[in-house]
Amino acid sequence: MRTIYLNAGRMAHFGSTGSVLDEQTYGPGKAIIVKNGLIEAIKSSEEVVSEWGLSTVRNNGFNKDVSVFDLEGQSIVPGLIDGHTHLIWAGDRSREVSWRREGKTYAEIASMGGGIQYTVRETRDATDDALVKLGYQRLRGALRSGTTHLEAKSGYGLDTASELRLLRLAEQLNGIDHLPTIDPTWMGAHDVPSGATATDYVESLLSEQLPAVVDQGIARSADVFCEPGWFTVEQSEDVLKASRNANLDLRMHVDEFVDGGGGDLAAALGVTTADHAYHTSMETRLRMDSAGVNAGFLPGTPYAMGDEWPDMDAIVEHDLRFTLASDFNPNCRTMSLPFMASLMVQRCGMHPLVALAAITVNAAKTTPHPSGASHGTIVEGGVANFNIVDGPNWEAVTLSPSDTPFSGTVLNGQYIAH
Ligand code: NIG
Ligand code: FE
């Protein structure tokens, strides 16, 4: 059984290197043929209509082997990929908005009993059912904004049993029909649990938590919050090297508040992605790039923290490979990648194609699809994950910061209306 999506409008996607120079904007009028959740072929609609004997574009001529969906000239972009989320947590920290506007810093709020520790307590107290329900609602919201796949970190457990539980719940949500697929990351090194010293906690991460996570077999990657006041460069290096020895892929949170050497460690270890990278010097970013490290920019963080925007012009001028992701967390409660792209395009002067590459083909390189097939681009043999823009032009993706810019999403070949 095939589904033929006929009469696409402008289609924007990228070659496999992800460089904007590889832009391939198909002219209007293409048809996408989907079989078994994969894109079988992309051809002109006229050719497909005659090849399949479709009597009209709206009618499959009563051919049982094919169903037809008329896109009526709506524009198409790949399924969006969110390479950095903290998906599962409970509780409400919105009171921190007032504290921030009253002048408190992130570290001060943490020392007042807010921040990550607050969410850890609320999350540990929540039932499995409550956390799964929250995860489910968030994933539905993400899909409505066009996200077809996302990375999801644990990290609000901070003890072995709680971290294993968060990974188990992520796995429970993975692969549910009509939800984005999930790439699970262990982030036991998100913070030091209250009552422990950093040295003791790192020791327990290495001797107990990491082996248990590996044994559980759910996490594909490990992540560390490498930042003065959280995990030092040396502690981060120990956790990351042990994780690499255990065959986990490596991700990092670096230089969110200061240039604390996290970016340098990311380059030295050649991790897959170093995220935030907000205060990282350009010299270090260039070194990261030569070491094959993706820079994961998270526009929702400066947005929610009220910080300056990063100098994205310099990053684009240096042709650094980078992604944009939501960093969905208790401080930044949106999973909308169109919103992230809007912020970059409308506030930082980024070209929409550059923003689109950062939430599709570039993100795919840091978080592969569970099937192993390519995603984040619209190619024959790739996963049939694409978004149908509600209009003829894909640039609308960067002009819809509130509601979804999409009339529907095709997820693993299945059409879902929004
Ligand atoms: O990526 N920086 C560390 N982790 C999250 C925020 C966590 C929190 O404040 O709960 C982030 O921004
Ligand atoms: Fe984060």
Short mmCIF file of C-alpha atoms in Angstrom, two decimals, residues 24-263:
data_model
loop_
_atom_site.label_atom_id
_atom_site.label_comp_id
_atom_site.label_asym_id
_atom_site.label_seq_id
_atom_site.Cartn_x
_atom_site.Cartn_y
_atom_site.Cartn_z
CA GLN A 24 17.73 22.13 -3.09
CA THR A 25 14.45 23.89 -3.56
CA TYR A 26 12.30 21.71 -5.73
CA GLY A 27 9.99 23.60 -8.02
CA PRO A 28 6.28 23.28 -7.37
CA GLY A 29 4.27 20.35 -8.69
CA LYS A 30 6.18 17.42 -7.22
CA ALA A 31 4.62 14.25 -5.85
CA ILE A 32 6.02 12.29 -2.92
CA ILE A 33 5.35 8.55 -3.00
CA VAL A 34 5.42 6.89 0.42
CA LYS A 35 5.65 3.17 1.12
CA ASN A 36 6.22 1.41 4.48
CA GLY A 37 6.97 4.69 6.22
CA LEU A 38 9.74 5.61 3.79
CA ILE A 39 9.89 7.94 0.78
CA GLU A 40 9.95 5.68 -2.23
CA ALA A 41 10.14 8.34 -4.93
CA ILE A 42 9.83 12.06 -5.64
CA LYS A 43 8.62 12.82 -9.13
CA SER A 44 6.51 15.31 -11.05
CA SER A 45 2.81 14.98 -10.20
CA GLU A 46 1.87 14.72 -13.88
CA GLU A 47 4.16 11.74 -14.36
CA VAL A 48 2.76 10.05 -11.25
CA VAL A 49 -0.86 10.64 -12.28
CA SER A 50 -0.29 8.94 -15.62
CA GLU A 51 1.98 6.19 -14.24
CA TRP A 52 -0.57 5.17 -11.62
CA GLY A 53 -3.61 5.72 -13.80
CA LEU A 54 -5.09 8.15 -11.32
CA SER A 55 -8.27 9.44 -12.91
CA THR A 56 -8.06 12.86 -11.24
CA VAL A 57 -5.71 14.31 -8.69
CA ARG A 58 -8.35 13.80 -6.03
CA ASN A 59 -9.26 10.28 -7.01
CA ASN A 60 -7.10 7.19 -7.21
CA GLY A 61 -9.25 5.60 -9.89
CA PHE A 62 -10.34 2.97 -7.36
CA ASN A 63 -6.86 1.50 -7.28
CA LYS A 64 -6.66 -0.44 -3.98
CA ASP A 65 -2.87 -0.27 -3.90
CA VAL A 66 -2.65 3.45 -3.52
CA SER A 67 -4.28 6.28 -1.64
CA VAL A 68 -3.94 9.84 -2.83
CA PHE A 69 -3.60 13.03 -0.85
CA ASP A 70 -3.76 16.30 -2.77
CA LEU A 71 -1.43 18.87 -1.23
CA GLU A 72 -3.00 21.59 -3.40
CA GLY A 73 0.22 23.55 -3.71
CA GLN A 74 1.03 23.72 -0.02
CA SER A 75 4.74 24.07 0.67
CA ILE A 76 6.72 21.18 2.19
CA VAL A 77 9.64 21.12 4.64
CA PRO A 78 11.24 18.15 6.40
CA GLY A 79 10.01 16.90 9.76
CA LEU A 80 11.66 19.12 12.37
CA ILE A 81 14.21 17.61 14.75
CA ASP A 82 14.76 18.91 18.27
CA GLY A 83 18.30 17.99 19.33
CA HIS A 84 18.05 19.15 22.96
CA THR A 85 15.11 18.74 25.33
CA HIS A 86 14.56 18.04 29.01
CA LEU A 87 11.28 16.24 28.29
CA ILE A 88 10.20 14.63 31.55
CA TRP A 89 9.82 16.60 34.79
CA ALA A 90 7.04 17.75 37.09
CA GLY A 91 6.27 20.93 39.03
CA ASP A 92 5.95 24.61 38.29
CA ARG A 93 8.84 27.08 38.50
CA SER A 94 7.18 30.02 36.84
CA ARG A 95 7.56 32.02 40.08
CA GLU A 96 11.25 32.27 39.10
CA VAL A 97 10.19 34.72 36.38
CA SER A 98 9.43 37.29 39.10
CA TRP A 99 12.66 36.49 40.94
CA ARG A 100 14.68 37.02 37.75
CA ARG A 101 13.02 40.35 37.09
CA GLU A 102 13.80 41.29 40.68
CA GLY A 103 17.46 40.81 39.78
CA LYS A 104 18.26 37.30 41.03
CA THR A 105 20.69 35.24 38.95
CA TYR A 106 20.23 31.57 37.98
CA ALA A 107 22.77 30.55 40.66
CA GLU A 108 21.06 32.71 43.33
CA ILE A 109 17.66 31.20 42.50
CA ALA A 110 19.21 27.73 42.80
CA SER A 111 20.63 28.63 46.25
CA MET A 112 17.16 29.89 47.33
CA GLY A 113 15.71 26.42 46.78
CA GLY A 114 14.53 27.01 43.21
CA GLY A 115 16.18 25.83 40.03
CA ILE A 116 17.01 22.23 39.16
CA GLN A 117 16.78 21.00 42.80
CA TYR A 118 13.17 22.16 43.05
CA THR A 119 12.27 20.25 39.90
CA VAL A 120 14.15 17.19 41.16
CA ARG A 121 11.98 17.11 44.31
CA GLU A 122 8.74 17.58 42.36
CA THR A 123 9.75 14.95 39.81
CA ARG A 124 10.75 12.36 42.40
CA ASP A 125 7.38 12.90 44.12
CA ALA A 126 5.36 12.48 40.91
CA THR A 127 3.89 9.10 39.97
CA ASP A 128 4.91 7.27 36.80
CA ASP A 129 1.43 7.88 35.41
CA ALA A 130 1.63 11.61 36.04
CA LEU A 131 5.04 11.87 34.36
CA VAL A 132 3.97 9.80 31.35
CA LYS A 133 0.90 11.99 30.96
CA LEU A 134 3.04 15.14 31.05
CA GLY A 135 5.45 13.62 28.54
CA TYR A 136 2.58 12.59 26.28
CA GLN A 137 1.03 16.07 26.26
CA ARG A 138 4.40 17.70 25.57
CA LEU A 139 5.09 15.32 22.69
CA ARG A 140 1.66 16.00 21.19
CA GLY A 141 2.42 19.72 21.38
CA ALA A 142 5.81 19.22 19.77
CA LEU A 143 4.26 17.24 16.91
CA ARG A 144 1.70 19.96 16.33
CA SER A 145 4.64 22.36 15.89
CA GLY A 146 6.14 20.02 13.31
CA THR A 147 8.66 18.09 15.43
CA THR A 148 8.89 14.49 14.23
CA HIS A 149 11.86 13.41 16.37
CA LEU A 150 13.55 14.73 19.49
CA GLU A 151 16.38 14.08 21.88
CA ALA A 152 15.23 13.79 25.52
CA LYS A 153 17.46 13.93 28.58
CA SER A 154 16.94 12.50 32.02
CA GLY A 155 18.51 14.64 34.75
CA TYR A 156 15.74 15.52 37.17
CA GLY A 157 16.26 12.31 39.15
CA LEU A 158 19.88 12.64 40.33
CA ASP A 159 20.03 9.25 42.01
CA THR A 160 20.36 5.91 40.32
CA ALA A 161 16.79 4.68 40.78
CA SER A 162 15.26 8.02 39.76
CA GLU A 163 17.46 8.44 36.69
CA LEU A 164 16.70 4.88 35.55
CA ARG A 165 13.00 5.61 36.04
CA LEU A 166 13.10 8.74 33.86
CA LEU A 167 14.84 6.82 31.07
CA ARG A 168 12.29 4.01 31.37
CA LEU A 169 9.41 6.48 31.08
CA ALA A 170 11.02 8.07 28.01
CA GLU A 171 11.23 4.63 26.46
CA GLN A 172 7.57 4.00 27.29
CA LEU A 173 6.68 7.12 25.29
CA ASN A 174 8.95 6.24 22.38
CA GLY A 175 7.33 4.71 19.36
CA ILE A 176 3.72 5.46 20.39
CA ASP A 177 1.72 6.00 17.22
CA HIS A 178 1.28 9.64 16.29
CA LEU A 179 4.05 10.90 18.59
CA PRO A 180 7.55 12.05 17.63
CA THR A 181 10.25 9.42 18.12
CA ILE A 182 12.68 9.89 21.02
CA ASP A 183 16.46 9.64 21.31
CA PRO A 184 17.13 9.10 25.05
CA THR A 185 20.09 10.68 26.86
CA TRP A 186 21.30 10.00 30.39
CA MET A 187 22.07 13.26 32.22
CA GLY A 188 22.79 12.14 35.77
CA ALA A 189 25.41 14.92 35.75
CA HIS A 190 22.80 17.68 35.52
CA ASP A 191 23.39 18.87 39.11
CA VAL A 192 24.75 17.60 42.42
CA PRO A 193 21.85 16.27 44.53
CA SER A 194 21.32 18.23 47.73
CA GLY A 195 23.18 16.75 50.69
CA ALA A 196 26.02 15.34 48.54
CA THR A 197 29.39 16.83 47.63
CA ALA A 198 30.29 17.09 43.94
CA THR A 199 33.28 14.77 44.47
CA ASP A 200 31.17 12.05 46.10
CA TYR A 201 28.38 12.39 43.55
CA VAL A 202 30.78 12.13 40.59
CA GLU A 203 32.30 9.06 42.21
CA SER A 204 28.83 7.51 42.51
CA LEU A 205 28.02 8.42 38.90
CA LEU A 206 31.09 6.50 37.79
CA SER A 207 30.83 3.52 40.11
CA GLU A 208 27.07 3.05 40.30
CA GLN A 209 24.82 5.21 38.13
CA LEU A 210 26.59 4.89 34.77
CA PRO A 211 26.97 1.08 35.00
CA ALA A 212 23.27 0.79 35.92
CA VAL A 213 22.27 3.03 32.98
CA VAL A 214 24.39 0.97 30.61
CA ASP A 215 22.89 -2.21 32.01
CA GLN A 216 19.39 -0.83 31.52
CA GLY A 217 20.26 -0.26 27.84
CA ILE A 218 17.91 2.63 27.06
CA ALA A 219 20.18 5.70 26.88
CA ARG A 220 22.04 6.23 23.60
CA SER A 221 24.04 9.24 24.84
CA ALA A 222 25.38 10.88 27.99
CA ASP A 223 25.28 14.61 28.75
CA VAL A 224 27.03 16.71 31.42
CA PHE A 225 26.33 20.25 32.66
CA CYS A 226 29.94 21.50 32.46
CA GLU A 227 29.74 24.93 34.06
CA PRO A 228 31.48 26.59 37.04
CA GLY A 229 29.21 25.92 40.03
CA TRP A 230 27.92 22.65 38.58
CA PHE A 231 30.48 20.20 37.15
CA THR A 232 34.12 21.27 36.63
CA VAL A 233 35.99 20.54 33.42
CA GLU A 234 37.85 17.70 35.16
CA GLN A 235 34.69 16.12 36.60
CA SER A 236 32.94 16.46 33.23
CA GLU A 237 35.88 14.85 31.50
CA ASP A 238 35.78 11.87 33.89
CA VAL A 239 32.06 11.29 33.34
CA LEU A 240 32.29 11.75 29.58
CA LYS A 241 35.32 9.48 29.14
CA ALA A 242 33.70 6.73 31.21
CA SER A 243 30.51 7.14 29.17
CA ARG A 244 32.45 6.90 25.93
CA ASN A 245 34.15 3.73 27.19
CA ALA A 246 30.65 2.37 27.80
CA ASN A 247 29.78 3.12 24.15
CA LEU A 248 27.51 6.06 24.83
CA ASP A 249 27.51 8.99 22.42
CA LEU A 250 28.57 12.28 24.06
CA ARG A 251 26.75 15.60 24.44
CA MET A 252 27.53 18.57 26.66
CA HIS A 253 26.01 21.72 28.16
CA VAL A 254 28.85 24.28 27.94
CA ASP A 255 29.53 27.93 28.65
CA GLU A 256 25.92 28.84 29.44
CA PHE A 257 26.77 31.56 31.98
CA VAL A 258 30.53 32.08 31.53
CA ASP A 259 33.31 30.83 29.30
CA GLY A 260 34.32 28.13 31.75
CA GLY A 261 36.36 25.83 29.49
CA GLY A 262 33.47 23.53 28.54
CA GLY A 263 33.81 24.34 24.83
#
